mmCIF file of C-alpha atoms in Angstrom:
data_model
loop_
_atom_site.group_PDB
_atom_site.id
_atom_site.type_symbol
_atom_site.label_atom_id
_atom_site.label_comp_id
_atom_site.label_asym_id
_atom_site.label_seq_id
_atom_site.Cartn_x
_atom_site.Cartn_y
_atom_site.Cartn_z
ATOM 1 C CA MET A 1 64.555 -25.407 131.643
ATOM 2 C CA GLN A 2 63.583 -23.149 128.656
ATOM 3 C CA THR A 3 60.031 -22.992 127.635
ATOM 4 C CA ASP A 4 60.560 -20.994 124.524
ATOM 5 C CA ARG A 5 59.778 -23.295 121.534
ATOM 6 C CA PHE A 6 62.248 -21.403 119.320
ATOM 7 C CA ALA A 7 65.102 -22.660 121.481
ATOM 8 C CA THR A 8 65.099 -26.035 119.777
ATOM 9 C CA HIS A 9 63.427 -25.293 116.451
ATOM 10 C CA PRO A 10 64.152 -22.223 114.389
ATOM 11 C CA PRO A 11 61.095 -20.190 113.302
ATOM 12 C CA ARG A 12 59.776 -21.031 109.877
ATOM 13 C CA SER A 13 59.787 -18.263 107.361
ATOM 14 C CA THR A 14 56.564 -17.538 105.584
ATOM 15 C CA ALA A 15 58.336 -16.030 102.515
ATOM 16 C CA PRO A 16 59.788 -18.470 100.051
ATOM 17 C CA GLY A 17 63.513 -18.781 100.367
ATOM 18 C CA LEU A 18 65.741 -18.133 97.423
ATOM 19 C CA LEU A 19 68.061 -21.058 96.772
ATOM 20 C CA TYR A 20 69.435 -20.315 93.311
ATOM 21 C CA ALA A 21 69.183 -17.253 91.053
ATOM 22 C CA ARG A 22 70.835 -16.610 87.674
ATOM 23 C CA PRO A 23 69.465 -14.739 84.693
ATOM 24 C CA GLY A 24 66.517 -16.760 83.511
ATOM 25 C CA ILE A 25 66.744 -19.436 86.287
ATOM 26 C CA VAL A 26 65.226 -19.010 89.778
ATOM 27 C CA VAL A 27 64.831 -21.770 92.380
ATOM 28 C CA THR A 28 62.915 -20.918 95.570
ATOM 29 C CA THR A 29 61.492 -23.168 98.214
ATOM 30 C CA GLU A 30 58.096 -22.748 96.504
ATOM 31 C CA ARG A 31 58.736 -22.536 92.717
ATOM 32 C CA PHE A 32 61.261 -23.541 90.019
ATOM 33 C CA THR A 33 61.342 -21.033 87.114
ATOM 34 C CA VAL A 34 63.202 -21.281 83.872
ATOM 35 C CA GLY A 35 62.555 -18.467 81.439
ATOM 36 C CA ARG A 36 58.784 -17.991 81.256
ATOM 37 C CA THR A 37 57.926 -21.514 82.485
ATOM 38 C CA SER A 38 57.402 -22.083 86.250
ATOM 39 C CA TRP A 39 56.520 -25.193 88.263
ATOM 40 C CA PRO A 40 55.573 -25.565 91.957
ATOM 41 C CA VAL A 41 58.411 -27.408 93.658
ATOM 42 C CA ALA A 42 55.985 -29.734 95.507
ATOM 43 C CA GLU A 43 54.761 -31.112 92.177
ATOM 44 C CA ILE A 44 58.216 -32.039 90.808
ATOM 45 C CA THR A 45 59.219 -35.594 91.511
ATOM 46 C CA GLN A 46 61.793 -38.186 90.273
ATOM 47 C CA LEU A 47 64.555 -35.736 89.288
ATOM 48 C CA ARG A 48 67.327 -37.157 87.043
ATOM 49 C CA THR A 49 70.067 -35.719 84.926
ATOM 50 C CA ALA A 50 71.014 -36.892 81.451
ATOM 51 C CA ARG A 51 73.019 -35.937 78.373
ATOM 52 C CA GLY A 52 71.130 -34.590 75.382
ATOM 53 C CA PRO A 53 71.367 -35.880 71.749
ATOM 54 C CA HIS A 54 74.540 -35.359 69.717
ATOM 55 C CA ASP A 55 74.695 -32.433 67.324
ATOM 56 C CA ARG A 56 72.694 -33.219 64.151
ATOM 57 C CA LEU A 57 75.242 -31.770 61.817
ATOM 58 C CA ALA A 58 78.061 -33.939 63.362
ATOM 59 C CA VAL A 59 75.849 -37.098 63.103
ATOM 60 C CA ARG A 60 75.013 -36.318 59.434
ATOM 61 C CA ALA A 61 78.698 -35.738 58.607
ATOM 62 C CA VAL A 62 79.605 -39.021 60.150
ATOM 63 C CA ALA A 63 76.890 -40.883 58.364
ATOM 64 C CA ALA A 64 77.658 -39.312 55.009
ATOM 65 C CA THR A 65 81.469 -39.961 55.424
ATOM 66 C CA ALA A 66 80.890 -43.578 56.430
ATOM 67 C CA ALA A 67 78.550 -44.131 53.475
ATOM 68 C CA LEU A 68 81.035 -42.659 51.002
ATOM 69 C CA ILE A 69 83.894 -44.783 52.377
ATOM 70 C CA ALA A 70 81.748 -47.886 52.359
ATOM 71 C CA SER A 71 80.570 -47.319 48.799
ATOM 72 C CA ALA A 72 84.159 -46.643 47.607
ATOM 73 C CA GLY A 73 85.252 -49.885 49.190
ATOM 74 C CA LEU A 74 82.359 -51.823 47.591
ATOM 75 C CA LEU A 75 83.110 -50.220 44.203
ATOM 76 C CA LEU A 76 86.775 -51.184 44.447
ATOM 77 C CA GLY A 77 85.866 -54.700 45.572
ATOM 78 C CA PHE A 78 83.476 -55.387 42.751
ATOM 79 C CA THR A 79 85.647 -53.964 40.068
ATOM 80 C CA GLY A 80 88.742 -55.865 41.161
ATOM 81 C CA GLY A 81 90.575 -52.697 41.948
ATOM 82 C CA LEU A 82 91.595 -53.927 45.438
ATOM 83 C CA GLN A 83 93.976 -56.497 43.903
ATOM 84 C CA ARG A 84 95.869 -53.855 41.973
ATOM 85 C CA LEU A 85 96.391 -51.454 44.835
ATOM 86 C CA THR A 86 99.864 -50.876 46.380
ATOM 87 C CA ALA A 87 100.650 -51.065 50.051
ATOM 88 C CA GLY A 88 100.592 -47.260 50.355
ATOM 89 C CA ALA A 89 97.111 -47.177 48.861
ATOM 90 C CA TYR A 90 95.926 -49.728 51.472
ATOM 91 C CA LEU A 91 97.389 -47.581 54.196
ATOM 92 C CA THR A 92 95.647 -44.496 52.733
ATOM 93 C CA LEU A 93 92.317 -46.455 52.687
ATOM 94 C CA GLY A 94 92.798 -47.495 56.314
ATOM 95 C CA ALA A 95 93.508 -43.890 57.296
ATOM 96 C CA VAL A 96 90.431 -42.668 55.405
ATOM 97 C CA GLY A 97 88.403 -45.412 57.141
ATOM 98 C CA LEU A 98 89.193 -43.718 60.489
ATOM 99 C CA LEU A 99 87.743 -40.460 59.227
ATOM 100 C CA PRO A 100 84.182 -41.070 60.668
ATOM 101 C CA LEU A 101 85.751 -41.804 64.109
ATOM 102 C CA LEU A 102 87.754 -38.498 63.818
ATOM 103 C CA LEU A 103 84.571 -36.684 62.868
ATOM 104 C CA VAL A 104 82.799 -38.067 65.989
ATOM 105 C CA LEU A 105 85.547 -36.897 68.240
ATOM 106 C CA VAL A 106 85.748 -33.421 66.647
ATOM 107 C CA GLY A 107 81.988 -33.019 66.558
ATOM 108 C CA ASP A 108 81.621 -33.867 70.299
ATOM 109 C CA ARG A 109 84.428 -31.366 71.097
ATOM 110 C CA TRP A 110 82.966 -28.664 68.872
ATOM 111 C CA ARG A 111 79.321 -29.036 69.928
ATOM 112 C CA PRO A 112 79.057 -31.403 72.954
ATOM 113 C CA PRO A 113 75.642 -32.818 73.927
ATOM 114 C CA ALA A 114 73.861 -30.589 76.446
ATOM 115 C CA TYR A 115 73.296 -31.520 80.044
ATOM 116 C CA GLU A 116 69.603 -31.978 80.873
ATOM 117 C CA LEU A 117 67.538 -32.009 84.067
ATOM 118 C CA TRP A 118 64.369 -34.109 83.872
ATOM 119 C CA GLY A 119 61.508 -34.468 86.338
ATOM 120 C CA ARG A 120 58.073 -35.892 86.615
ATOM 121 C CA ILE A 121 55.283 -33.312 86.986
ATOM 122 C CA ARG A 122 51.695 -34.494 87.512
ATOM 123 C CA GLY A 123 52.672 -37.917 86.120
ATOM 124 C CA THR A 124 54.322 -36.623 82.992
ATOM 125 C CA GLU A 125 58.093 -36.631 82.456
ATOM 126 C CA GLU A 126 59.268 -33.174 81.394
ATOM 127 C CA LEU A 127 62.543 -31.589 80.477
ATOM 128 C CA LEU A 128 63.000 -28.953 83.164
ATOM 129 C CA PHE A 129 66.358 -27.354 82.363
ATOM 130 C CA THR A 130 69.191 -27.783 79.859
ATOM 131 C CA SER A 131 72.711 -26.279 79.923
ATOM 132 C CA ASP A 132 76.058 -26.618 78.226
ATOM 133 C CA ASP A 133 77.712 -26.206 81.611
ATOM 134 C CA GLU A 134 77.762 -29.318 83.765
ATOM 135 C CA ARG A 135 78.608 -27.280 86.903
ATOM 136 C CA GLN A 136 75.555 -25.011 86.384
ATOM 137 C CA LEU A 137 73.264 -27.995 85.916
ATOM 138 C CA GLY A 138 74.597 -29.558 89.135
ATOM 139 C CA GLN A 139 73.975 -26.329 91.008
ATOM 140 C CA VAL A 140 70.401 -26.038 89.714
ATOM 141 C CA ALA A 141 69.738 -29.762 90.471
ATOM 142 C CA ASP A 142 71.132 -29.439 94.051
ATOM 143 C CA ALA A 143 69.041 -26.332 94.685
ATOM 144 C CA LEU A 144 65.945 -28.029 93.334
ATOM 145 C CA ARG A 145 66.571 -31.164 95.535
ATOM 146 C CA GLN A 146 67.084 -28.917 98.578
ATOM 147 C CA ALA A 147 63.795 -27.143 97.776
ATOM 148 C CA ARG A 148 62.041 -30.565 97.476
ATOM 149 C CA GLU A 149 63.526 -31.644 100.804
ATOM 150 C CA GLN A 150 62.456 -28.410 102.489
ATOM 151 C CA ALA A 151 58.948 -28.706 100.997
ATOM 152 C CA ARG A 152 58.798 -32.273 102.426
ATOM 153 C CA ARG A 153 59.895 -31.033 105.875
ATOM 154 C CA ASP A 154 57.318 -28.262 105.802
ATOM 155 C CA GLY A 155 54.579 -30.762 105.400
ATOM 156 C CA ARG A 156 53.885 -30.131 101.695
ATOM 157 C CA THR A 157 53.635 -33.628 100.355
ATOM 158 C CA ASP A 158 53.956 -35.071 96.853
ATOM 159 C CA PRO A 159 50.840 -34.641 94.669
ATOM 160 C CA PRO A 160 48.477 -37.611 94.519
ATOM 161 C CA GLY A 161 49.497 -40.376 92.145
ATOM 162 C CA THR A 162 53.288 -39.900 92.427
ATOM 163 C CA GLY A 163 53.877 -42.573 95.122
ATOM 164 C CA PRO A 164 54.176 -46.291 94.589
ATOM 165 C CA TRP A 165 51.299 -48.032 92.827
ATOM 166 C CA ARG A 166 48.957 -49.940 95.078
ATOM 167 C CA PRO A 167 45.920 -51.936 93.980
ATOM 168 C CA THR A 168 42.478 -50.679 95.001
ATOM 169 C CA ARG A 169 40.659 -52.939 97.351
#
């Protein structure tokens, strides 16, 4: 029988292991760094991904177009102009009515909402990372989850106040 303790457990490294590194983004077993902001991995809890808001210019274009179409329809309705329109004019109005939907589709293709990585740090939810590339966000999130798991295995626990709420007795 072997008495060497390293036969069943690999030795733990004292240097933080690099899990992900790209320009401006570094995930190690100790820290998560994006740009000039850095957080200890052990303090990051409740990771989740989400989509960011739609592009403001696209939202404004859709709102302005819908308002113009609605006001033109109301103006035609109150002046009695709808009764004098031909079938071709009704088809044109219907096609123009689909313009806001077309703008939504083009706006989301042109400037899609960003992918975001959120986490809770010291009880506050923070935006940790944002990217236009879904694959990159997945890689960063996986590396951060792996770092959290390794921190848990190494005995570094979650900071106080991040567990389930229990009444004081």
